[in-house]
Short mmCIF file of C-alpha atoms and ligand atoms in Angstrom, two decimals:
data_model
loop_
_atom_site.label_atom_id
_atom_site.label_comp_id
_atom_site.label_asym_id
_atom_site.label_seq_id
_atom_site.Cartn_x
_atom_site.Cartn_y
_atom_site.Cartn_z
CA MET A 1304 20.91 -20.59 18.92
CA LEU A 1305 18.96 -23.47 17.45
CA SER A 1306 20.20 -25.05 14.24
CA ILE A 1307 18.40 -24.28 10.96
CA THR A 1308 16.86 -27.75 11.11
CA ALA A 1309 15.57 -27.17 14.64
CA LEU A 1310 14.25 -23.74 13.65
CA ALA A 1311 12.46 -25.29 10.67
CA ASP A 1312 10.88 -27.86 13.03
CA LYS A 1313 9.76 -25.01 15.28
CA VAL A 1314 8.05 -23.22 12.36
CA ARG A 1315 6.47 -26.50 11.25
CA ALA A 1316 5.12 -27.02 14.78
CA GLY A 1317 3.39 -23.63 14.52
CA GLU A 1318 5.55 -22.02 17.20
CA ARG A 1319 6.46 -18.34 17.11
CA VAL A 1320 10.04 -17.38 16.25
CA ASP A 1321 11.80 -14.54 18.08
CA ALA A 1322 14.02 -11.83 16.57
CA ASP A 1323 17.28 -13.83 16.66
CA GLU A 1324 15.63 -16.96 15.29
CA ALA A 1325 13.94 -15.04 12.51
CA LEU A 1326 17.22 -13.39 11.54
CA GLU A 1327 19.05 -16.73 11.58
CA LEU A 1328 16.45 -18.24 9.23
CA TYR A 1329 16.39 -15.15 7.02
CA VAL A 1330 20.16 -14.96 6.64
CA ARG A 1331 21.15 -18.64 6.67
CA ALA A 1332 18.31 -20.93 5.61
CA PRO A 1333 18.54 -22.11 1.99
CA THR A 1334 16.01 -20.30 -0.20
CA SER A 1335 14.21 -23.53 -1.07
CA LEU A 1336 13.73 -24.35 2.64
CA LEU A 1337 12.58 -20.82 3.48
CA GLY A 1338 10.06 -21.03 0.64
CA ARG A 1339 8.80 -24.46 1.74
CA LEU A 1340 8.31 -23.28 5.32
CA ALA A 1341 6.45 -20.16 4.20
CA ASP A 1342 4.33 -22.25 1.85
CA GLU A 1343 3.45 -24.61 4.69
CA VAL A 1344 2.40 -21.69 6.90
CA ARG A 1345 0.33 -20.32 4.00
CA ALA A 1346 -1.30 -23.72 3.44
CA ARG A 1347 -2.19 -24.01 7.16
CA LYS A 1348 -3.93 -20.63 7.05
CA HIS A 1349 -5.45 -21.12 3.60
CA PRO A 1350 -6.02 -24.84 3.08
CA ASP A 1351 -8.61 -24.28 0.34
CA ARG A 1352 -6.08 -23.45 -2.42
CA LEU A 1353 -7.77 -20.16 -3.23
CA VAL A 1354 -5.78 -17.12 -4.27
CA THR A 1355 -7.59 -13.81 -4.17
CA TYR A 1356 -7.23 -10.41 -5.82
CA ILE A 1357 -9.14 -7.15 -5.79
CA ILE A 1358 -10.22 -4.94 -8.67
CA ASP A 1359 -9.56 -1.39 -7.58
CA ARG A 1360 -7.79 1.73 -8.76
CA ASN A 1361 -4.65 3.20 -7.31
CA VAL A 1362 -5.27 6.93 -7.49
CA ASN A 1363 -2.79 9.58 -6.38
CA TYR A 1364 -4.85 12.71 -5.81
CA THR A 1365 -1.82 15.03 -5.66
CA ASN A 1366 1.92 14.73 -6.29
CA VAL A 1367 2.76 17.93 -4.43
CA CYS A 1368 4.65 17.04 -1.29
CA VAL A 1369 6.63 18.80 1.39
CA ALA A 1370 8.11 15.59 2.84
CA LYS A 1371 10.79 15.03 0.15
CA CYS A 1372 11.70 11.45 1.04
CA SER A 1373 15.01 10.57 -0.62
CA PHE A 1374 13.67 7.30 -2.09
CA CYS A 1375 10.68 8.92 -3.83
CA ALA A 1376 10.56 9.74 -7.55
CA PHE A 1377 6.87 10.64 -7.49
CA TYR A 1378 6.63 13.90 -5.59
CA ARG A 1379 6.98 17.45 -6.90
CA PRO A 1380 7.82 20.39 -4.60
CA VAL A 1381 5.25 23.08 -3.84
CA GLY A 1382 5.03 25.50 -6.77
CA SER A 1383 6.46 23.05 -9.35
CA PRO A 1384 4.84 23.38 -12.80
CA GLU A 1385 4.56 19.57 -12.76
CA GLY A 1386 2.59 19.54 -9.52
CA TYR A 1387 -1.08 18.60 -9.73
CA VAL A 1388 -4.21 18.13 -7.66
CA LEU A 1389 -7.00 16.07 -9.19
CA GLY A 1390 -10.43 17.63 -9.38
CA PHE A 1391 -13.56 16.00 -7.99
CA ASP A 1392 -14.87 15.50 -11.55
CA GLU A 1393 -11.65 13.80 -12.63
CA LEU A 1394 -11.95 11.47 -9.68
CA PHE A 1395 -15.59 10.70 -10.50
CA ARG A 1396 -14.51 9.78 -14.05
CA LYS A 1397 -11.86 7.44 -12.65
CA ILE A 1398 -14.46 5.81 -10.41
CA ASP A 1399 -16.84 5.37 -13.37
CA GLU A 1400 -14.03 3.63 -15.30
CA THR A 1401 -13.22 1.46 -12.28
CA ILE A 1402 -16.83 0.38 -11.83
CA ALA A 1403 -17.02 -0.42 -15.57
CA VAL A 1404 -14.36 -3.15 -15.14
CA GLY A 1405 -15.90 -4.50 -11.93
CA GLY A 1406 -13.87 -2.40 -9.47
CA VAL A 1407 -15.08 -1.91 -5.91
CA GLN A 1408 -12.80 0.70 -4.36
CA LEU A 1409 -10.24 3.46 -4.77
CA LEU A 1410 -6.89 3.13 -3.10
CA MET A 1411 -6.28 6.83 -2.69
CA GLN A 1412 -2.94 8.19 -1.54
CA GLY A 1413 -1.01 11.33 -2.32
CA GLY A 1414 1.72 13.75 -1.39
CA HIS A 1415 1.70 15.95 1.69
CA ASN A 1416 0.21 18.97 0.01
CA PRO A 1417 0.04 22.01 2.33
CA ASP A 1418 -2.76 23.49 0.22
CA LEU A 1419 -5.33 20.77 0.87
CA PRO A 1420 -7.04 21.30 4.23
CA LEU A 1421 -9.02 18.63 6.07
CA THR A 1422 -12.27 20.06 4.66
CA TRP A 1423 -11.08 19.26 1.10
CA TYR A 1424 -10.76 15.56 2.02
CA GLU A 1425 -14.08 15.57 3.85
CA ASP A 1426 -15.91 17.23 0.97
CA LEU A 1427 -14.31 14.86 -1.54
CA PHE A 1428 -15.19 11.75 0.46
CA ARG A 1429 -18.77 12.97 1.00
CA ALA A 1430 -19.16 13.79 -2.69
CA ILE A 1431 -17.90 10.32 -3.68
CA LYS A 1432 -20.17 8.56 -1.19
CA ALA A 1433 -23.18 10.61 -2.30
CA ARG A 1434 -22.63 9.51 -5.91
CA TYR A 1435 -21.39 5.95 -5.29
CA PRO A 1436 -22.79 4.83 -1.92
CA SER A 1437 -21.41 1.29 -1.98
CA PHE A 1438 -18.02 2.16 -3.47
CA LYS A 1439 -15.19 1.88 -0.92
CA LEU A 1440 -12.51 4.39 0.02
CA HIS A 1441 -9.26 2.76 1.11
CA ALA A 1442 -7.40 5.99 1.60
CA LEU A 1443 -4.72 8.10 3.26
CA SER A 1444 -1.70 6.25 4.63
CA PRO A 1445 -0.56 7.08 8.21
CA PRO A 1446 1.91 9.83 7.19
CA GLU A 1447 -0.90 11.57 5.26
CA VAL A 1448 -3.14 11.36 8.32
CA ILE A 1449 -0.31 12.86 10.41
CA HIS A 1450 0.20 15.59 7.80
CA ILE A 1451 -3.51 16.48 7.92
CA SER A 1452 -3.40 16.38 11.71
CA ARG A 1453 -0.50 18.87 11.77
CA LEU A 1454 -2.13 21.13 9.17
CA SER A 1455 -5.48 21.17 10.92
CA GLN A 1456 -3.99 21.20 14.43
CA LEU A 1457 -6.28 18.38 15.42
CA PRO A 1458 -5.06 15.20 17.12
CA VAL A 1459 -4.83 12.06 14.97
CA PRO A 1460 -7.89 10.34 16.54
CA ALA A 1461 -10.01 13.43 15.76
CA VAL A 1462 -8.78 13.51 12.15
CA ILE A 1463 -9.66 9.82 11.79
CA GLU A 1464 -13.09 10.51 13.25
CA HIS A 1465 -13.70 13.37 10.76
CA LEU A 1466 -12.55 11.22 7.83
CA MET A 1467 -14.67 8.27 8.91
CA ALA A 1468 -17.72 10.49 9.24
CA ALA A 1469 -17.09 11.67 5.68
CA GLY A 1470 -16.84 8.12 4.31
CA LEU A 1471 -13.35 6.69 4.87
CA ASP A 1472 -13.64 2.88 4.90
CA SER A 1473 -10.09 1.69 5.59
CA ILE A 1474 -6.48 2.88 5.67
CA PRO A 1475 -3.66 1.63 3.42
CA GLY A 1476 -0.35 0.77 5.05
CA GLY A 1477 1.85 3.01 2.90
CA GLY A 1478 4.63 5.15 4.27
CA ALA A 1479 5.90 2.47 6.65
CA GLU A 1480 9.14 1.97 4.67
CA ILE A 1481 11.19 0.42 7.52
CA LEU A 1482 9.79 1.06 10.99
CA VAL A 1483 13.17 1.77 12.55
CA ASP A 1484 14.05 5.40 13.23
CA ARG A 1485 17.75 5.04 12.32
CA VAL A 1486 16.65 4.06 8.81
CA ARG A 1487 13.90 6.69 8.64
CA LYS A 1488 16.38 9.46 9.45
CA LEU A 1489 18.71 8.30 6.68
CA LEU A 1490 15.82 8.18 4.19
CA HIS A 1491 14.54 11.65 5.17
CA CYS A 1492 11.19 10.21 6.16
CA TYR A 1493 11.60 10.52 9.93
CA GLY A 1494 10.01 13.99 9.82
CA LYS A 1495 6.86 12.78 8.07
CA ALA A 1496 6.34 10.00 10.62
CA THR A 1497 8.57 8.26 13.13
CA ALA A 1498 8.15 4.50 13.53
CA ASP A 1499 6.07 5.05 16.67
CA GLU A 1500 3.92 7.69 14.98
CA TRP A 1501 3.16 5.39 12.02
CA LEU A 1502 2.17 2.59 14.38
CA ASP A 1503 0.13 4.96 16.51
CA VAL A 1504 -2.03 6.06 13.57
CA MET A 1505 -2.76 2.41 12.89
CA ARG A 1506 -3.49 1.78 16.57
CA HIS A 1507 -5.99 4.67 16.63
CA ALA A 1508 -7.54 3.55 13.34
CA HIS A 1509 -7.98 -0.02 14.61
CA ARG A 1510 -9.48 1.24 17.87
CA ALA A 1511 -11.91 3.39 15.86
CA GLY A 1512 -13.03 0.26 14.02
CA LEU A 1513 -11.14 0.67 10.74
CA ARG A 1514 -9.21 -2.21 9.22
CA THR A 1515 -5.89 -1.38 7.63
CA THR A 1516 -3.03 -3.02 5.75
CA ALA A 1517 0.67 -2.98 6.60
CA THR A 1518 3.62 -2.64 4.24
CA MET A 1519 7.39 -2.78 4.15
CA MET A 1520 9.64 -1.19 1.55
CA TYR A 1521 13.07 -2.78 1.85
CA GLY A 1522 16.34 -2.54 -0.04
CA THR A 1523 17.57 0.97 0.79
CA VAL A 1524 19.93 1.45 3.71
CA GLU A 1525 18.53 -0.96 6.28
CA THR A 1526 20.19 -4.09 7.63
CA GLU A 1527 18.55 -7.50 7.59
CA ALA A 1528 18.10 -7.23 11.38
CA GLU A 1529 16.18 -3.99 10.83
CA ARG A 1530 13.84 -5.70 8.36
CA ILE A 1531 13.13 -8.28 11.05
CA GLU A 1532 12.63 -5.53 13.63
CA HIS A 1533 10.04 -3.97 11.28
CA LEU A 1534 8.15 -7.25 11.04
CA LEU A 1535 8.23 -7.71 14.81
CA ARG A 1536 6.82 -4.24 15.41
CA LEU A 1537 3.91 -5.06 13.09
CA ARG A 1538 3.38 -8.42 14.79
CA GLU A 1539 3.31 -6.74 18.18
CA LEU A 1540 0.63 -4.23 17.12
CA GLN A 1541 -1.38 -6.96 15.45
CA ASP A 1542 -1.31 -8.91 18.75
CA GLU A 1543 -2.68 -5.82 20.45
CA THR A 1544 -5.42 -4.79 17.97
CA GLY A 1545 -5.90 -7.49 15.32
CA GLY A 1546 -6.72 -4.67 12.90
CA PHE A 1547 -4.41 -5.48 9.99
CA THR A 1548 -6.01 -7.40 7.15
CA ALA A 1549 -2.86 -7.96 5.11
CA PHE A 1550 0.85 -7.36 4.69
CA ILE A 1551 2.53 -6.27 1.48
CA THR A 1552 6.28 -5.97 0.93
CA TRP A 1553 8.13 -4.58 -2.06
CA SER A 1554 11.64 -3.57 -2.94
CA TYR A 1555 12.83 -0.01 -3.27
CA GLN A 1556 12.67 1.23 -6.88
CA PRO A 1557 15.70 3.48 -7.42
CA ASP A 1558 15.24 5.21 -10.79
CA HIS A 1559 14.90 9.01 -10.72
CA THR A 1560 15.23 9.14 -6.92
CA GLU A 1561 17.65 11.26 -4.93
CA LEU A 1562 18.91 8.17 -3.10
CA ALA A 1563 19.58 6.22 -6.34
CA GLY A 1564 21.38 2.87 -5.96
CA SER A 1565 20.26 -0.50 -7.27
CA GLU A 1566 17.19 -2.64 -6.89
CA ALA A 1567 17.02 -5.76 -4.72
CA THR A 1568 17.03 -9.04 -6.65
CA GLY A 1569 14.17 -11.49 -7.14
CA ILE A 1570 15.65 -13.95 -4.64
CA ASP A 1571 15.94 -11.20 -2.03
CA TYR A 1572 12.24 -10.45 -2.63
CA LEU A 1573 11.16 -14.08 -2.31
CA ARG A 1574 13.25 -14.62 0.84
CA THR A 1575 11.85 -11.42 2.38
CA LEU A 1576 8.29 -12.45 1.56
CA ALA A 1577 8.90 -15.93 2.99
CA ILE A 1578 10.38 -14.69 6.27
CA ALA A 1579 7.47 -12.23 6.57
CA ARG A 1580 5.00 -15.14 6.27
CA ILE A 1581 6.92 -17.02 8.97
CA VAL A 1582 7.29 -14.08 11.39
CA LEU A 1583 3.83 -12.54 10.87
CA ASP A 1584 2.00 -15.55 12.28
CA ASN A 1585 -0.95 -13.33 13.26
CA PHE A 1586 -1.53 -11.93 9.74
CA ASP A 1587 -3.96 -13.86 7.57
CA ASN A 1588 -3.06 -12.42 4.20
CA LEU A 1589 0.16 -11.67 2.36
CA GLN A 1590 0.03 -10.03 -1.05
CA ALA A 1591 2.37 -10.59 -3.97
CA SER A 1592 3.83 -7.34 -5.29
CA TRP A 1593 3.74 -8.05 -9.03
CA VAL A 1594 3.66 -4.31 -9.70
CA THR A 1595 7.28 -4.00 -8.52
CA GLN A 1596 8.54 -7.54 -9.21
CA GLY A 1597 6.76 -8.25 -12.50
CA GLY A 1598 4.26 -10.99 -13.24
CA LYS A 1599 6.67 -13.90 -13.14
CA VAL A 1600 8.15 -13.22 -9.69
CA GLY A 1601 4.64 -12.16 -8.62
CA GLN A 1602 3.42 -15.62 -9.57
CA LEU A 1603 6.36 -17.30 -7.79
CA SER A 1604 5.32 -15.40 -4.65
CA LEU A 1605 2.43 -17.85 -4.40
CA ALA A 1606 5.01 -20.54 -3.55
CA TYR A 1607 6.77 -18.28 -1.02
CA GLY A 1608 3.94 -17.42 1.34
CA ALA A 1609 1.61 -15.10 -0.59
CA ASN A 1610 -2.08 -16.00 -0.83
CA ASP A 1611 -3.21 -12.90 -2.69
CA MET A 1612 -2.21 -11.25 -5.96
CA GLY A 1613 -3.02 -7.76 -4.77
CA SER A 1614 -4.86 -5.49 -7.11
CA VAL A 1615 -5.79 -5.42 -10.78
CA MET A 1616 -4.95 -1.79 -10.13
CA ILE A 1617 -6.00 -0.03 -13.40
CA GLU A 1618 -3.81 2.98 -12.56
CA GLU A 1619 -0.39 3.40 -10.99
CA ASN A 1620 1.87 6.45 -10.71
CA VAL A 1621 4.33 6.04 -7.86
CA VAL A 1622 6.24 2.90 -8.82
CA ARG A 1623 6.20 3.90 -12.47
CA ALA A 1624 7.89 7.22 -11.59
CA ALA A 1625 10.74 5.15 -10.15
CA GLY A 1626 11.21 3.05 -13.24
CA ALA A 1627 8.99 -0.06 -12.90
CA SER A 1628 5.98 -0.36 -15.19
CA TYR A 1629 4.37 -3.76 -15.13
CA CYS A 1630 0.74 -4.14 -16.09
CA MET A 1631 -1.56 -7.11 -15.53
CA ASP A 1632 -5.26 -6.95 -16.13
CA GLU A 1633 -7.73 -9.38 -14.58
CA VAL A 1634 -7.29 -11.97 -17.34
CA GLU A 1635 -3.50 -12.02 -16.80
CA ILE A 1636 -3.74 -12.15 -13.01
CA VAL A 1637 -6.18 -15.05 -13.15
CA ARG A 1638 -4.00 -16.87 -15.72
CA ASN A 1639 -1.00 -16.57 -13.36
CA ILE A 1640 -3.00 -17.76 -10.34
CA GLU A 1641 -4.50 -20.75 -12.12
CA ASP A 1642 -1.23 -21.72 -13.77
CA ALA A 1643 0.29 -21.91 -10.28
CA GLY A 1644 -2.37 -24.44 -9.30
CA PHE A 1645 -4.81 -22.26 -7.37
CA ALA A 1646 -8.41 -21.16 -7.90
CA ALA A 1647 -8.76 -17.40 -8.46
CA LYS A 1648 -11.43 -15.42 -6.60
CA ARG A 1649 -12.32 -11.75 -6.48
CA ARG A 1650 -12.36 -10.15 -3.03
CA ASN A 1651 -12.91 -6.84 -1.24
CA MET A 1652 -10.57 -5.09 1.22
CA HIS A 1653 -11.86 -7.29 4.05
CA TYR A 1654 -10.98 -10.43 2.07
CA ASP A 1655 -14.63 -11.42 1.71
CA ILE A 1656 -14.95 -13.42 -1.50
CA LEU A 1657 -17.00 -11.46 -4.03
CA GLY A 1658 -17.10 -14.09 -6.75
CA GLU A 1659 -15.49 -15.67 -9.77
CA PRO A 1660 -13.33 -13.59 -12.12
CA MET A 1661 -15.41 -10.74 -13.49
CA PHE A 1662 -14.42 -11.41 -17.12
CA ARG A 1663 -16.06 -14.84 -16.86
CA GLU A 1664 -19.30 -13.25 -15.69
CA ARG A 1665 -19.53 -10.46 -18.26
CA GLU A 1666 -17.55 -8.79 -20.99
CA VAL A 1667 -14.78 -6.60 -19.59
CA PRO A 1668 -12.45 -4.56 -21.82
CA ARG A 1669 -8.83 -5.80 -21.84
CA MET A 1670 -6.38 -3.45 -20.16
CA LEU A 1671 -2.95 -3.52 -21.75
CA GLU A 1672 -1.40 -0.60 -19.94
CA LEU A 1673 -1.97 1.13 -16.63
CA ALA A 1674 -3.63 4.52 -16.68
CA THR A 1675 -1.87 7.56 -15.21
CA ALA A 1676 -3.11 10.25 -12.86
CA ARG A 1677 -3.33 12.73 -15.71
CA PRO A 1678 -2.35 12.89 -19.37
CA ASP A 1679 1.13 14.40 -19.87
CA GLY A 1680 1.05 18.18 -20.12
CA ASP A 1681 -2.34 18.58 -18.40
CA THR A 1682 -1.64 21.31 -15.85
CA SER A 1683 -5.24 22.34 -15.20
CA VAL A 1684 -6.23 23.47 -11.72
CA PRO A 1685 -9.60 22.16 -10.56
CA GLY A 1686 -12.19 24.87 -10.01
CA GLU A 1687 -13.28 23.69 -6.57
CA LEU A 1688 -9.76 24.22 -5.17
CA MET A 1689 -10.58 27.94 -5.06
CA ASN A 1690 -13.01 27.15 -2.22
CA TYR A 1691 -10.23 26.02 0.12
CA PRO A 1692 -7.61 28.13 1.86
CA ALA A 1693 -4.02 27.51 0.74
CA ARG A 1694 -1.08 27.53 3.15
CA SER A 1695 1.83 27.86 0.73
CA ARG A 1696 2.76 31.10 -1.02
CA ALA A 1697 2.43 29.39 -4.42
CA GLY A 1698 -0.99 28.02 -3.49
CA LYS A 1699 -2.20 31.41 -2.25
CA GLN A 1700 -1.23 33.04 -5.56
CA ILE A 1701 -3.36 30.60 -7.54
CA ARG A 1702 -6.30 30.88 -5.19
CA VAL A 1703 -6.97 34.58 -5.42
CA ILE A 1704 -10.74 34.56 -5.27
CA PRO A 1705 -12.17 37.21 -7.64
CA ASN A 1706 -14.67 39.71 -6.18
S1 SF4 B 78 7.02 8.98 -0.41
FE1 SF4 B 78 5.12 10.11 -0.08
S2 SF4 B 78 5.64 11.49 1.60
FE2 SF4 B 78 7.59 10.82 0.74
S3 SF4 B 78 8.11 12.39 -0.81
FE3 SF4 B 78 6.99 10.73 -1.87
S4 SF4 B 78 4.89 11.45 -1.89
FE4 SF4 B 78 5.95 12.63 -0.32
#
């Protein structure tokens, strides 16, 4: 094994590190060195000192889920009085609010709801595109695509084809957790998607011409070697397809989850981000996860390999359910970027620069807290749901269509 100094020289020379070398750096390199190396890799890829962000809205269309991952505080079981499905009109209102603050897309993800057939997604996407033709749909993480594939008994490539025809623009990298099946079994997320299945959805999506992101949620039961294995599996697929636009990592948020435990520290986050920047030499963009780490560590991420502050977000439900509730509007994100010595630019999902901060171009209302999927206590059932067949007993009871 090379010494840490020799490994640092290798990274500086732009050479690829293997699994053992990555682990050695991750476990033994001083944090300041790891950060410097990641920052140098970031500077090589982004010499212009720009840091980007997107204005979009993180909408969770349903919290009803049959997967029951042990690290998740967001889902409600089928039949729960706290379960919801958003109506098309509610989603249109959210899009109107997003456009009002300069937003360009919905990041739409939800639980694995057995009572939403493929046609519900297709009709929703078509309805959104008919009303907002240039608005983008970054939607349905790989486990959701697999869930729809199982429900509809169509293979994954066919589901992707249907969704693309209805208006899907890109796929978010959620549900990856750690792409090692030992870990997925322990977290009760092996059933929703094995590591190979998650990667396969992305492979099919890339082949079909969609760009996607990749994520890693660390800090549950995995070893450091398994975090590295996750990164290497992403790097391998990116070599094959080149379809990932960005990588985002965040730490497990333990509150109100079945798994419980404690949250990874800020240093663990920064070291993990830095090693990801070093290992993922074929990824252009790494996002800071201020929504889980808070604004201050989010800002520090820009010195540890990140070149993007993620999303202004507007709404968030999943991380909040697990105890973290940080909010930064565009003014705050730009202040953090500029204070770190970078120029802030708005982008889209493809990392095309859209322009200067929106609030400098026109008046935008300040946003001091993130919106939620629904106001507390709102248990309404959208009328159009009655048009779709339910699979669960609870769903069938609600959807008795009157003569
Ligand atoms: S993480 Fe996603 S798939 Fe797992 S229980 Fe939560 S909502 Fe369901």
